[in-house]
Short mmCIF file of C-alpha atoms in Angstrom, two decimals:
data_model
loop_
_atom_site.label_atom_id
_atom_site.label_comp_id
_atom_site.label_asym_id
_atom_site.label_seq_id
_atom_site.Cartn_x
_atom_site.Cartn_y
_atom_site.Cartn_z
CA MET A 1 104.76 105.98 84.42
CA ARG A 2 104.72 103.22 81.79
CA GLU A 3 104.62 105.71 78.91
CA ARG A 4 107.46 107.68 80.48
CA LEU A 5 109.57 104.52 80.78
CA CYS A 6 108.77 103.56 77.19
CA ARG A 7 110.07 106.94 76.06
CA GLU A 8 113.14 106.70 78.31
CA PHE A 9 114.15 103.29 76.95
CA GLY A 10 113.01 103.90 73.38
CA LEU A 11 110.31 101.22 73.57
CA SER A 12 107.20 100.83 71.50
CA LEU A 13 104.23 102.30 73.39
CA GLU A 14 102.13 99.28 72.51
CA PRO A 15 103.51 95.85 73.44
CA GLN A 16 104.52 93.39 70.75
CA GLU A 17 103.17 90.60 72.95
CA THR A 18 100.76 91.02 75.83
CA ALA A 19 101.61 87.58 77.20
CA ARG A 20 104.17 84.96 76.16
CA LEU A 21 103.86 81.39 77.42
CA VAL A 22 107.29 79.92 78.17
CA GLN A 23 108.05 76.34 79.15
CA PHE A 24 111.19 74.26 79.12
CA ASP A 25 113.00 71.49 81.01
CA LEU A 26 116.07 71.82 83.21
CA ALA A 27 118.49 68.96 83.83
CA LEU A 28 119.77 69.05 87.42
CA PRO A 29 123.17 67.67 88.50
CA ASP A 30 121.54 64.69 90.26
CA GLY A 31 119.84 63.59 87.05
CA GLN A 32 116.40 64.99 87.84
CA ALA A 33 114.49 66.87 85.16
CA VAL A 34 112.48 69.92 86.25
CA HIS A 35 109.80 71.39 84.03
CA LEU A 36 109.42 75.17 84.28
CA ALA A 37 106.45 77.03 82.84
CA GLY A 38 105.07 80.54 83.16
CA VAL A 39 103.89 83.66 81.38
CA LEU A 40 106.06 86.65 80.47
CA GLY A 41 104.58 89.96 79.43
CA PRO A 42 103.91 92.53 78.30
CA VAL A 43 106.89 92.50 75.93
CA HIS A 44 107.85 95.72 74.11
CA ALA A 45 110.21 96.24 71.18
CA ASP A 46 113.20 98.55 71.64
CA ALA A 47 115.01 100.66 69.07
CA SER A 48 117.94 98.23 68.77
CA GLY A 49 115.74 95.33 67.71
CA GLY A 50 115.67 93.76 71.13
CA GLN A 51 112.76 93.11 73.45
CA VAL A 52 111.99 94.40 76.93
CA LEU A 53 109.53 92.99 79.44
CA LEU A 54 108.01 95.93 81.29
CA GLY A 55 106.65 94.60 84.56
CA PRO A 56 104.02 96.07 86.89
CA SER A 57 105.04 99.03 89.05
CA ARG A 58 105.93 98.65 92.73
CA ASP A 59 105.50 100.97 95.71
CA MET A 60 109.00 99.99 96.83
CA PHE A 61 111.61 97.48 95.72
CA ARG A 62 111.98 94.36 97.83
CA MET A 63 114.48 91.54 97.44
CA SER A 64 111.62 89.41 96.12
CA ASP A 65 111.30 91.90 93.23
CA TYR A 66 114.96 91.43 92.34
CA LEU A 67 114.43 87.65 92.39
CA LEU A 68 111.28 87.86 90.25
CA ALA A 69 112.91 90.09 87.63
CA TRP A 70 115.98 87.84 87.58
CA VAL A 71 113.95 84.68 86.96
CA GLN A 72 111.97 86.45 84.22
CA TYR A 73 115.22 87.58 82.63
CA LEU A 74 116.67 84.05 82.73
CA ALA A 75 113.50 82.42 81.40
CA GLY A 76 113.37 84.96 78.59
CA LEU A 77 116.96 84.23 77.59
CA VAL A 78 116.32 80.49 77.50
CA THR A 79 113.27 80.87 75.25
CA GLN A 80 114.08 84.05 73.30
CA PRO A 81 113.63 83.45 69.56
CA ASP A 82 116.49 84.26 67.18
CA GLY A 83 118.82 85.30 69.99
CA ARG A 84 117.44 88.84 70.09
CA PRO A 85 118.59 91.01 73.04
CA TRP A 86 116.30 90.53 76.04
CA SER A 87 115.82 92.75 79.08
CA VAL A 88 113.43 93.01 82.04
CA VAL A 89 112.54 96.23 83.90
CA LEU A 90 110.33 96.81 86.95
CA PRO A 91 109.38 100.44 87.70
CA LEU A 92 108.50 102.22 90.90
CA SER A 93 105.03 103.77 90.89
CA ALA A 94 104.69 107.48 90.19
CA GLN A 95 103.49 107.97 93.78
CA ALA A 96 106.64 106.34 95.17
CA ALA A 97 109.23 108.20 93.06
CA LYS A 98 109.43 111.83 91.96
CA GLN A 99 111.71 110.82 89.11
CA PRO A 100 111.78 107.65 86.99
CA ALA A 101 113.01 104.79 89.16
CA TRP A 102 113.43 101.19 88.09
CA LEU A 103 115.45 98.02 88.46
CA GLY A 104 116.07 95.21 86.05
CA PHE A 105 118.45 93.18 83.94
CA GLY A 106 119.66 93.17 80.37
CA PRO A 107 121.44 95.26 77.74
CA ALA A 108 118.65 97.85 77.36
CA LEU A 109 119.25 98.93 80.96
CA GLU A 110 123.05 98.98 81.11
CA ARG A 111 123.80 102.70 81.32
CA ASP A 112 125.67 103.11 84.60
CA GLU A 113 129.40 102.51 84.02
CA SER A 114 129.90 101.92 87.75
CA ARG A 115 127.73 98.78 87.48
CA ALA A 116 129.24 95.84 85.64
CA PRO A 117 126.99 94.32 82.97
CA THR A 118 125.60 90.91 83.86
CA ALA A 119 127.68 87.97 82.74
CA VAL A 120 124.52 86.00 81.97
CA ARG A 121 123.91 86.79 78.32
CA ASP A 122 122.82 83.60 76.57
CA ALA A 123 120.59 80.56 76.95
CA ALA A 124 123.37 78.28 78.22
CA SER A 125 124.46 80.59 81.05
CA ALA A 126 120.81 81.32 81.89
CA ARG A 127 120.11 77.61 82.24
CA ALA A 128 123.13 77.21 84.52
CA GLU A 129 121.90 80.01 86.79
CA LEU A 130 118.38 78.56 86.87
CA VAL A 131 119.89 75.22 87.93
CA ARG A 132 121.60 77.06 90.81
CA LEU A 133 118.36 78.74 91.86
CA VAL A 134 116.32 75.53 91.66
CA GLY A 135 118.97 73.75 93.71
CA ARG A 136 118.75 76.41 96.44
CA TRP A 137 114.95 76.27 96.35
CA GLN A 138 115.04 72.51 96.88
CA GLN A 139 117.41 72.94 99.83
CA ILE A 140 115.14 75.56 101.38
CA ARG A 141 112.15 73.20 101.09
CA GLN A 142 114.00 70.32 102.74
CA VAL A 143 116.01 72.04 105.47
CA PRO A 144 115.12 75.07 107.65
CA SER A 145 116.64 78.03 105.84
CA ARG A 146 118.23 81.20 107.16
CA VAL A 147 117.53 83.08 103.91
CA TYR A 148 115.91 86.48 104.49
CA GLY A 149 115.46 89.00 101.71
CA ALA A 150 115.11 92.29 103.61
CA THR A 151 118.20 91.64 105.70
CA ALA A 152 120.21 90.71 102.62
CA LEU A 153 119.04 93.80 100.74
CA ALA A 154 119.88 96.11 103.65
CA TRP A 155 123.44 94.71 103.74
CA LEU A 156 123.93 94.82 99.97
CA GLN A 157 122.73 98.42 99.68
CA ALA A 158 124.82 99.63 102.63
CA SER A 159 127.97 97.75 101.57
CA ASN A 160 127.58 98.46 97.83
CA GLY A 161 127.49 94.74 97.13
CA ASP A 162 130.37 93.57 99.34
CA GLN A 163 129.48 89.98 100.24
CA THR A 164 132.20 89.58 102.89
CA VAL A 165 130.29 89.63 106.17
CA ASP A 166 132.19 91.77 108.68
CA ARG A 167 130.78 92.84 112.05
CA ASP A 168 132.91 96.00 111.88
CA SER A 169 131.43 97.07 108.54
CA PRO A 170 129.12 100.12 108.56
CA ALA A 171 126.62 97.85 106.78
CA TRP A 172 126.29 95.69 109.92
CA GLY A 173 124.03 98.23 111.64
CA LYS A 174 121.70 98.47 108.64
CA ALA A 175 121.43 94.70 108.40
CA TRP A 176 120.91 94.44 112.16
CA GLU A 177 117.98 96.84 111.99
CA ALA A 178 116.40 94.90 109.11
CA TRP A 179 116.83 91.64 111.06
CA GLN A 180 116.00 92.71 114.62
CA GLY A 181 113.88 95.78 113.90
CA ASN A 182 113.95 99.23 115.47
CA THR A 183 112.02 99.43 118.73
CA PHE A 184 112.55 103.19 118.97
CA ILE A 185 110.29 103.82 115.98
CA GLY A 186 108.24 100.65 116.33
CA ARG A 187 109.49 98.89 113.18
CA PRO A 188 109.66 95.09 113.50
CA GLY A 189 112.44 93.09 111.89
CA GLU A 190 112.40 89.86 109.95
CA ALA A 191 113.30 87.98 113.14
CA ASP A 192 109.97 89.18 114.58
CA ASP A 193 107.93 87.42 111.91
CA ARG A 194 105.70 84.81 113.56
CA TRP A 195 106.90 82.05 111.26
CA SER A 196 110.54 82.87 112.00
CA LYS A 197 109.84 82.87 115.73
CA ALA A 198 108.14 79.48 115.48
CA LEU A 199 110.87 77.99 113.28
CA TRP A 200 113.80 79.20 115.39
CA ARG A 201 112.25 79.26 118.86
CA ASP A 202 114.78 76.74 120.24
CA ASP A 203 117.90 77.91 118.42
CA PRO A 204 117.58 81.36 116.82
CA PRO A 205 120.31 82.12 114.26
CA ASP A 206 122.60 85.08 114.71
CA LEU A 207 122.92 87.81 112.12
CA GLN A 208 126.22 86.47 110.77
CA GLN A 209 124.57 83.15 109.89
CA VAL A 210 121.57 84.89 108.34
CA LEU A 211 123.74 87.13 106.17
CA GLN A 212 126.01 84.33 104.98
CA ASP A 213 123.08 82.16 103.89
CA SER A 214 121.05 85.04 102.44
CA LEU A 215 123.93 86.57 100.47
CA SER A 216 124.82 83.21 98.92
CA LEU A 217 121.41 83.28 97.22
CA TYR A 218 120.74 86.98 96.68
CA GLY A 219 124.23 88.46 96.32
CA PRO A 220 124.88 87.42 92.71
CA ILE A 221 121.40 88.62 91.72
CA TRP A 222 121.85 92.06 93.29
CA LEU A 223 125.28 92.50 91.70
CA SER A 224 123.83 91.75 88.26
CA ALA A 225 120.96 94.23 88.60
CA GLN A 226 120.85 97.60 86.91
CA GLY A 227 118.74 100.42 88.27
CA ALA A 228 117.92 104.06 88.85
CA ILE A 229 116.49 103.71 92.32
CA ALA A 230 115.23 106.91 93.89
CA SER A 231 113.82 105.63 97.17
CA GLU A 232 116.18 105.13 100.11
CA ARG A 233 113.68 103.17 102.25
CA GLN A 234 113.64 99.80 100.49
CA GLU A 235 114.82 97.34 103.07
CA ARG A 236 111.46 95.91 104.15
CA ASP A 237 110.59 92.58 102.54
CA ASP A 238 107.47 90.43 102.61
#
């Protein structure tokens, strides 16, 4: 699968870097400074002189995969030397997809004219988006959060990215199944998770609240993603 993707994207078969240590500081609006550090890799060269991080394959794509690839894309932009084009791609495993299937961010992936290219293209805009994500993460740590990835992904896929929550939308039923589950086939929903039940045992949120909070975090990420996604069953999250 990795060799096939390298050929598809015109990447070097051998990575330029097996692991790149990245670290930098973010200045938050309240004056705090947050230090971010991590490892990106493997990083391959592409034919245009840019670089592409080719991540490990997945059996299915979850909202957490979109978030991971997005953070890797942003961190790469902040630290990319010489302003070279930077992209991130995560593939589906060969067992999960009969044809090449992937998601990611960056100019090397922007082939579908129906998907707008991401507006985040440089270090300054990447830092601004990381500040947004860190701010949401701090809120989630301090206050009980109604942010659920599988429910958000089910809505976004069914609505083609429409972030206006409407109970009459055809996407409502897909999101409802991801949230409440499907008893007919024995599939639990995110509301059935034991931690969710414990957190919301006195005042469970309704689907409208869950979608509004979840889409405020995940919506911009999903809309920026590029992909050739072959599997239709992707709505289950961790």
